[in-house]
PDB file of C-alpha atoms in Angstrom:
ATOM      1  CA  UNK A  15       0.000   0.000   0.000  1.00 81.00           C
ATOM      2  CA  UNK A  16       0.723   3.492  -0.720  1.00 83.00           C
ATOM      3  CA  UNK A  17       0.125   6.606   1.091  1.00 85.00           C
ATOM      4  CA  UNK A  18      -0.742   9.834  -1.664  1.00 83.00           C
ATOM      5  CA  UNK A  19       2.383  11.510   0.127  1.00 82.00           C
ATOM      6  CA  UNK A  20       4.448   8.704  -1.295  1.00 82.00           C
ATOM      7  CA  UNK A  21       2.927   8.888  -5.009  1.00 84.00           C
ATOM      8  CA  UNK A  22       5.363   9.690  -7.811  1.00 86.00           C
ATOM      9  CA  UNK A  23       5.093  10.516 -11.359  1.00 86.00           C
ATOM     10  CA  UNK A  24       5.365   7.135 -13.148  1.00 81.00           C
ATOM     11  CA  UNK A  25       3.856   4.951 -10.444  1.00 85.00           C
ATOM     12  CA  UNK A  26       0.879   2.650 -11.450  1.00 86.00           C
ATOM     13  CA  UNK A  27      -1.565   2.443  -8.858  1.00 87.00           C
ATOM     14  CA  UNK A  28      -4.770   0.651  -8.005  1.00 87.00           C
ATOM     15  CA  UNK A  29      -7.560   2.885  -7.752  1.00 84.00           C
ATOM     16  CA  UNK A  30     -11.651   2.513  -7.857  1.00 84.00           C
ATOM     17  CA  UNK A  31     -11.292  -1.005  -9.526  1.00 82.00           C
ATOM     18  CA  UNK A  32      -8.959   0.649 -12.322  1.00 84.00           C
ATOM     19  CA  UNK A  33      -5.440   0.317 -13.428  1.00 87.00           C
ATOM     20  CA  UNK A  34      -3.649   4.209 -13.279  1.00 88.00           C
ATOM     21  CA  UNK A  35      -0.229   5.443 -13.805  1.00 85.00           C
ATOM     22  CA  UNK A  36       0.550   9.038 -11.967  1.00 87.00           C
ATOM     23  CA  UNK A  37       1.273  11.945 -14.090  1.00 87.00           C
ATOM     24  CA  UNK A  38       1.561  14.480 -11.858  1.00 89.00           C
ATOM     25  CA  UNK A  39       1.927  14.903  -8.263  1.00 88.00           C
ATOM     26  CA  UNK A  40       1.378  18.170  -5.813  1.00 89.00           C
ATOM     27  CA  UNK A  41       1.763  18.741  -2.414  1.00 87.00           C
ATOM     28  CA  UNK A  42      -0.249  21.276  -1.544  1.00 86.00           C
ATOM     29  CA  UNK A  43       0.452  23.043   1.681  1.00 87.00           C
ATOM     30  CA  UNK A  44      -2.440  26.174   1.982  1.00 86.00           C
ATOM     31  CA  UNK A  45      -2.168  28.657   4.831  1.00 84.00           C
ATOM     32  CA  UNK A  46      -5.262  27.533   6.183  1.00 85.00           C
ATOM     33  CA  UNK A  47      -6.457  24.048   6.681  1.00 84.00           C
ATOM     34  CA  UNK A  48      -4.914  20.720   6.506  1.00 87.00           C
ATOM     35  CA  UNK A  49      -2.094  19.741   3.840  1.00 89.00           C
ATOM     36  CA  UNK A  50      -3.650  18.174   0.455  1.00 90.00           C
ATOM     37  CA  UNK A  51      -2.125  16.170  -2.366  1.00 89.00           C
ATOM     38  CA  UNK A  52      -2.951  16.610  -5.999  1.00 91.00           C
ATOM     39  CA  UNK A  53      -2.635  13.500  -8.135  1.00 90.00           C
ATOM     40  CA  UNK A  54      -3.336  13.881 -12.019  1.00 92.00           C
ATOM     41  CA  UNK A  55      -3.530  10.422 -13.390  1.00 90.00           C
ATOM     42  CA  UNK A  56      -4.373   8.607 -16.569  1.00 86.00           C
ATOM     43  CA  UNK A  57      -6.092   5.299 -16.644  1.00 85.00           C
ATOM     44  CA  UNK A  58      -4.233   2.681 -18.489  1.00 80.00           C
ATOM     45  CA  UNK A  59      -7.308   0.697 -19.752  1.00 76.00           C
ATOM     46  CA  UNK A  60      -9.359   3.716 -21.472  1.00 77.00           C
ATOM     47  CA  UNK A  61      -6.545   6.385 -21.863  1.00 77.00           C
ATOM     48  CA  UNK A  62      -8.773   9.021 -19.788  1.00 84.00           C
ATOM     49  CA  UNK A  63      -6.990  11.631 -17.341  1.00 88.00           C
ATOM     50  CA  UNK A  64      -8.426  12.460 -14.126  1.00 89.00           C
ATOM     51  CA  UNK A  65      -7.235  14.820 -11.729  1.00 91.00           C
ATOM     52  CA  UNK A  66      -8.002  14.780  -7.551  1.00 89.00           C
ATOM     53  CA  UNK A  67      -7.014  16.331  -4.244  1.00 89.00           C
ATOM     54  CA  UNK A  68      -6.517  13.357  -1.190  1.00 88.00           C
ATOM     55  CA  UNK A  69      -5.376  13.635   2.359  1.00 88.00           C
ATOM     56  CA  UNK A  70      -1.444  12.596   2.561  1.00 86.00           C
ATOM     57  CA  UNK A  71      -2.565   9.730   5.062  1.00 87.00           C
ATOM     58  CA  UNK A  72      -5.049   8.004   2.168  1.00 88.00           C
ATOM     59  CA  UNK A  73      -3.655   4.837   0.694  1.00 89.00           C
ATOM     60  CA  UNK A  74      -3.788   3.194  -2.364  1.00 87.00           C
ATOM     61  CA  UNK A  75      -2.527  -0.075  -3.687  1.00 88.00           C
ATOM     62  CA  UNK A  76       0.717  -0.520  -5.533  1.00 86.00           C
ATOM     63  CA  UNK A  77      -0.073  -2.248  -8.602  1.00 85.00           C
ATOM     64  CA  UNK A  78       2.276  -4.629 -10.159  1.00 85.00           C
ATOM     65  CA  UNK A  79       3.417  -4.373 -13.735  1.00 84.00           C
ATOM     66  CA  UNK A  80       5.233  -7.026 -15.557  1.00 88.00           C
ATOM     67  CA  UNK A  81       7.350  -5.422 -18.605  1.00 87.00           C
ATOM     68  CA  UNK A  82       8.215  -8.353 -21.236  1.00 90.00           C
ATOM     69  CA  UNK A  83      10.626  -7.402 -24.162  1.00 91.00           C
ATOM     70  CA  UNK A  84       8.727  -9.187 -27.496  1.00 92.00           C
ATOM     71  CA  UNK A  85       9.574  -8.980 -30.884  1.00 92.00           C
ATOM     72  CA  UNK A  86       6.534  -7.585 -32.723  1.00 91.00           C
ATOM     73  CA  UNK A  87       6.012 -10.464 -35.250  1.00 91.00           C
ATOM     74  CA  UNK A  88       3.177  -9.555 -37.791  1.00 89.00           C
ATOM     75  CA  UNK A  89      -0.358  -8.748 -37.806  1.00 87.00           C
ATOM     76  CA  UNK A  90      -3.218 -10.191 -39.804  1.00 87.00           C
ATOM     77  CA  UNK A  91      -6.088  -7.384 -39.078  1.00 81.00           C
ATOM     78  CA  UNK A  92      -7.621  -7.520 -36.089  1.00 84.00           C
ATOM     79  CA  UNK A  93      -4.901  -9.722 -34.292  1.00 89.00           C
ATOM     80  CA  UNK A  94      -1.062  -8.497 -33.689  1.00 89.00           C
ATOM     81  CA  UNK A  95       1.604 -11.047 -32.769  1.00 92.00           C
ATOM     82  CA  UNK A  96       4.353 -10.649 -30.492  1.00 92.00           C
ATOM     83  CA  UNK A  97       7.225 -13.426 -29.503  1.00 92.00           C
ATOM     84  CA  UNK A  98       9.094 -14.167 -26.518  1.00 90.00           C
ATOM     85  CA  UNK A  99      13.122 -14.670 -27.742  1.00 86.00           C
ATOM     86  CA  UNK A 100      13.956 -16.343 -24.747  1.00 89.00           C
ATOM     87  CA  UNK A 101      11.549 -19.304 -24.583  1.00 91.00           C
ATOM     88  CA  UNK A 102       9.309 -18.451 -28.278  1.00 89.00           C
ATOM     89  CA  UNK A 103       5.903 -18.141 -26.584  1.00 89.00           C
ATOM     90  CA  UNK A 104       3.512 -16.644 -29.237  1.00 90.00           C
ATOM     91  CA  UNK A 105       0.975 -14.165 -27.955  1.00 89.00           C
ATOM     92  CA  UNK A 106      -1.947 -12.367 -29.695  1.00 88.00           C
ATOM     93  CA  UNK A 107      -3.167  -8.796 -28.767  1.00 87.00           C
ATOM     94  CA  UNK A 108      -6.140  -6.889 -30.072  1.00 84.00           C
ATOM     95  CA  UNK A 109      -6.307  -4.084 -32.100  1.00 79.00           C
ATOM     96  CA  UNK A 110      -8.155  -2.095 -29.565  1.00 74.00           C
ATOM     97  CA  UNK A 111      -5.139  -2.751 -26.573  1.00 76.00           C
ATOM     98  CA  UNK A 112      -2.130  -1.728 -29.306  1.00 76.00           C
ATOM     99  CA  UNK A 113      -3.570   1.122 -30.097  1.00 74.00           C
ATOM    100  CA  UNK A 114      -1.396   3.557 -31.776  1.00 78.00           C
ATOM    101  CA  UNK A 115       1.553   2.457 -29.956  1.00 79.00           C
ATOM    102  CA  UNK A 116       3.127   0.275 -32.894  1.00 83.00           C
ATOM    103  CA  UNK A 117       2.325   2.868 -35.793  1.00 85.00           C
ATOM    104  CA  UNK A 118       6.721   3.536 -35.577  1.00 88.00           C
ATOM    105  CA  UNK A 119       7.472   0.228 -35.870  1.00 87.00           C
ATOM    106  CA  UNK A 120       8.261  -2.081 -38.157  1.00 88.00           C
ATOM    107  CA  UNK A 121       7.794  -6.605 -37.970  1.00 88.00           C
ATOM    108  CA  UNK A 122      10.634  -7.973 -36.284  1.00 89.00           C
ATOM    109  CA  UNK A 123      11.425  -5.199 -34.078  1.00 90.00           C
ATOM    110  CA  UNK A 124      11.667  -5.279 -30.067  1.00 91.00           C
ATOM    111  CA  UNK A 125       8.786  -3.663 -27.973  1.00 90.00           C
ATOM    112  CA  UNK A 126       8.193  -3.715 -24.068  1.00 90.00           C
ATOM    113  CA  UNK A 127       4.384  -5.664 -23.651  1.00 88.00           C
ATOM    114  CA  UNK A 128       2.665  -4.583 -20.154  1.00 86.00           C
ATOM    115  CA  UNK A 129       0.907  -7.400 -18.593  1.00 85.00           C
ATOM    116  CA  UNK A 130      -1.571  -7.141 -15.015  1.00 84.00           C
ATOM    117  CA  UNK A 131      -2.016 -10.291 -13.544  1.00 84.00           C
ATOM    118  CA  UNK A 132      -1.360 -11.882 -17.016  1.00 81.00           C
ATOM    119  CA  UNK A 133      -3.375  -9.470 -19.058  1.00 83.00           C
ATOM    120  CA  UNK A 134      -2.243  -7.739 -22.034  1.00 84.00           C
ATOM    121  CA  UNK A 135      -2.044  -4.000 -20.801  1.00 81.00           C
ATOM    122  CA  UNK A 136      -0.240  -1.438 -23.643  1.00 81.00           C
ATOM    123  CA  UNK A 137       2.470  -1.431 -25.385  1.00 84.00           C
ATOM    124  CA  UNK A 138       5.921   0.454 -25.131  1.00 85.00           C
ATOM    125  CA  UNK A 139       7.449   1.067 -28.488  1.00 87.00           C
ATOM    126  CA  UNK A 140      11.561   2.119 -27.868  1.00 89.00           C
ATOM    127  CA  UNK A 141      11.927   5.820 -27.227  1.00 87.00           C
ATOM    128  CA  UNK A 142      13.456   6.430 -30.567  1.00 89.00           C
ATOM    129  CA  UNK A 143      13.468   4.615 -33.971  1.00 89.00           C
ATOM    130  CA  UNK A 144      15.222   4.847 -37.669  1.00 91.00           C
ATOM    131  CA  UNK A 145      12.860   4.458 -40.862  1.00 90.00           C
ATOM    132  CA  UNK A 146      12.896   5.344 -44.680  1.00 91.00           C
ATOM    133  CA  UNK A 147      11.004   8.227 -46.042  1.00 91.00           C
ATOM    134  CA  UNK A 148       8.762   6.443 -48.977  1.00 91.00           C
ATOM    135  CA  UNK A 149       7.048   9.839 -49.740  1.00 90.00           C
ATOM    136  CA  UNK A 150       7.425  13.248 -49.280  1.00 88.00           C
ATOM    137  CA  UNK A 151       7.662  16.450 -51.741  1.00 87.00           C
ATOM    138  CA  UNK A 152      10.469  17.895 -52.244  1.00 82.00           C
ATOM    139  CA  UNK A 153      11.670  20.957 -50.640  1.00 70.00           C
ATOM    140  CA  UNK A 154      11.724  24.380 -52.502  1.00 67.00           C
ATOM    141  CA  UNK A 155      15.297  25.865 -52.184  1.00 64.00           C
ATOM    142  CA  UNK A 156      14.924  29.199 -50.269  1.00 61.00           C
ATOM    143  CA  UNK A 157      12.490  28.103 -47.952  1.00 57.00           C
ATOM    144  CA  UNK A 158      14.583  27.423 -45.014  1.00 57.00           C
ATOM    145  CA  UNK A 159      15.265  30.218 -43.280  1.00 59.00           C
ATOM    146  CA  UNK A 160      11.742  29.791 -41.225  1.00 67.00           C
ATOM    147  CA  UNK A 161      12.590  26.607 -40.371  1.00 72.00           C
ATOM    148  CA  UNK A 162       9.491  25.005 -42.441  1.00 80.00           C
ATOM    149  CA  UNK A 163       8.559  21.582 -42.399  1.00 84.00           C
ATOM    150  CA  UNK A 164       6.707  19.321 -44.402  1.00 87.00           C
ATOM    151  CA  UNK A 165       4.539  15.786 -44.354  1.00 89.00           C
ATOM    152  CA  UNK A 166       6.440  12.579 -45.446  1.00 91.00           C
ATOM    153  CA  UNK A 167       5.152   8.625 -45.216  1.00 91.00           C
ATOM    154  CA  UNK A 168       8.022   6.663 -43.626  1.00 91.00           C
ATOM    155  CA  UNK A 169       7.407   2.567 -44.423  1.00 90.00           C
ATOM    156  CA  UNK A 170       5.413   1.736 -41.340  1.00 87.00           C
ATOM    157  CA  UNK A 171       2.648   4.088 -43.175  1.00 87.00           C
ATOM    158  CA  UNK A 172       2.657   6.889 -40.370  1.00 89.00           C
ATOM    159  CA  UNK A 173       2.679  10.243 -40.870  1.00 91.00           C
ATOM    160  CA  UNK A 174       5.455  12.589 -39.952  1.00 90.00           C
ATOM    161  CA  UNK A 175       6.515  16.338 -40.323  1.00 91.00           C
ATOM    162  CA  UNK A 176      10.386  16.801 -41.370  1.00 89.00           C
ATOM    163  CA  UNK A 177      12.963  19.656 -42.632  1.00 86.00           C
ATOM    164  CA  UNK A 178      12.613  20.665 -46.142  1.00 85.00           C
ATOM    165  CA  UNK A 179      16.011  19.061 -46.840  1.00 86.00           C
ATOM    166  CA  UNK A 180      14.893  15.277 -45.815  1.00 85.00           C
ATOM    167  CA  UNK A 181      14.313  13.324 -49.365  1.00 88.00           C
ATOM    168  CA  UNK A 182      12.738  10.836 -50.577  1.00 89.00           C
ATOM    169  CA  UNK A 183      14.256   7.217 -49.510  1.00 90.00           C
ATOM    170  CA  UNK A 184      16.616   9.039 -46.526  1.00 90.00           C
ATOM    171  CA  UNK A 185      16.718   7.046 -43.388  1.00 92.00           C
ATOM    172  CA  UNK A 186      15.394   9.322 -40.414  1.00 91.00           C
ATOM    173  CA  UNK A 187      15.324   9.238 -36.426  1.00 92.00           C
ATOM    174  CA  UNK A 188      11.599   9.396 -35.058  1.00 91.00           C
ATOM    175  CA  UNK A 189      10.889   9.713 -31.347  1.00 89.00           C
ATOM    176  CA  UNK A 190       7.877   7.375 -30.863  1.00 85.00           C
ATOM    177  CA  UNK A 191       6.062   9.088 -28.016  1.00 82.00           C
ATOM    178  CA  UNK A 192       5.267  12.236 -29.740  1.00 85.00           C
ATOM    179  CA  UNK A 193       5.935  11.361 -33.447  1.00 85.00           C
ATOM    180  CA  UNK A 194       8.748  14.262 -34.296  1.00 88.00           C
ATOM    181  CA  UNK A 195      11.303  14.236 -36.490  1.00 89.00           C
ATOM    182  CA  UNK A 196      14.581  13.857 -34.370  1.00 87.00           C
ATOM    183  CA  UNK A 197      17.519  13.715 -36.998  1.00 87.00           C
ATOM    184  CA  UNK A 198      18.781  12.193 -40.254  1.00 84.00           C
ATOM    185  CA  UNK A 199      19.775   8.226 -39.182  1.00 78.00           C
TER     186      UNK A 199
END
């Protein structure tokens, strides 16, 4: 058990029968009246962010969270398949639990699966990864003293915004959590 004093950002906790990671975290010390904490935290089931004030001396339950490194195998629509390199274990997630988390990355590659008492969770793509640029325009010389960008495809499909210099079949360095265009690979 946890006390809300002891909450920290990235802690997944057990709260009203759902599974929540902290965001944020406040103590809140007003001149009047008794100390608060703020918690803002996002539930890792539906993806909704809720935000409450407890007493420091409430308690909630430390949730365990079992990070497995897969290799993201294929996917045939509705099912995605991941394998265990140590002892090749096949598992099947839904569309609906990956999410967007796997729009970066390509079939063989290594992703973290979250599992809750054996229960597919989310995903966690690596922080950064290197694709091709299948598509993009190309960039009009002059235009880059603003610092302009412009849409490519990489070969996962996704959508990204790069420099105007970044061609057509370049290898380039995407950061996965927010989808920006890091550097040139």
């Amino acid at each position: 058990m946890l006390m809300a004093s002891d909450v920290r950002p990235g802690v997944t906790i057990q709260y009203n029968g759902g599974l929540y990671t902290v965001i944020d975290f406040q103590h809140v010390k007003p001149g009047k009246g008794s100390p608060f904490v703020r918690i803002k935290m996002k539930n890792m089931l539906t993806g909704s962010v809720t935000e409450d004030s407890y007493r420091p001396e409430e308690k909630f339950e430390n949730a365990m969270i079992e990070r497995k490194d897969m290799q993201y195998l294929y996917n045939d629509g509705e099912l995605f398949y991941f394998m265990d390199g140590t002892t090749y274990d096949q598992i099947s997630v839904n569309r609906g639990e990956v999410g967007d988390a796997l729009k970066f990355i390509k079939e063989n590659e290594t992703v973290k699966i979250l599992q809750h008492e054996g229960k597919v969770i989310g995903i966690e793509p690596p922080i950064s990864v290197e694709l091709e640029v299948t598509e993009t325009e190309p960039g009009v010389k002059g235009d880059t003293a603003t610092g302009a960008t412009k849409p490519a495809i990489v070969e996962t499909g996704a959508k990204v915004f790069v420099p105007l210099f970044v061609k057509q079949g370049e290898k380039i360095k995407i950061d996965t959590r927010t989808g920006d265009y890091l550097s040139r690979a």
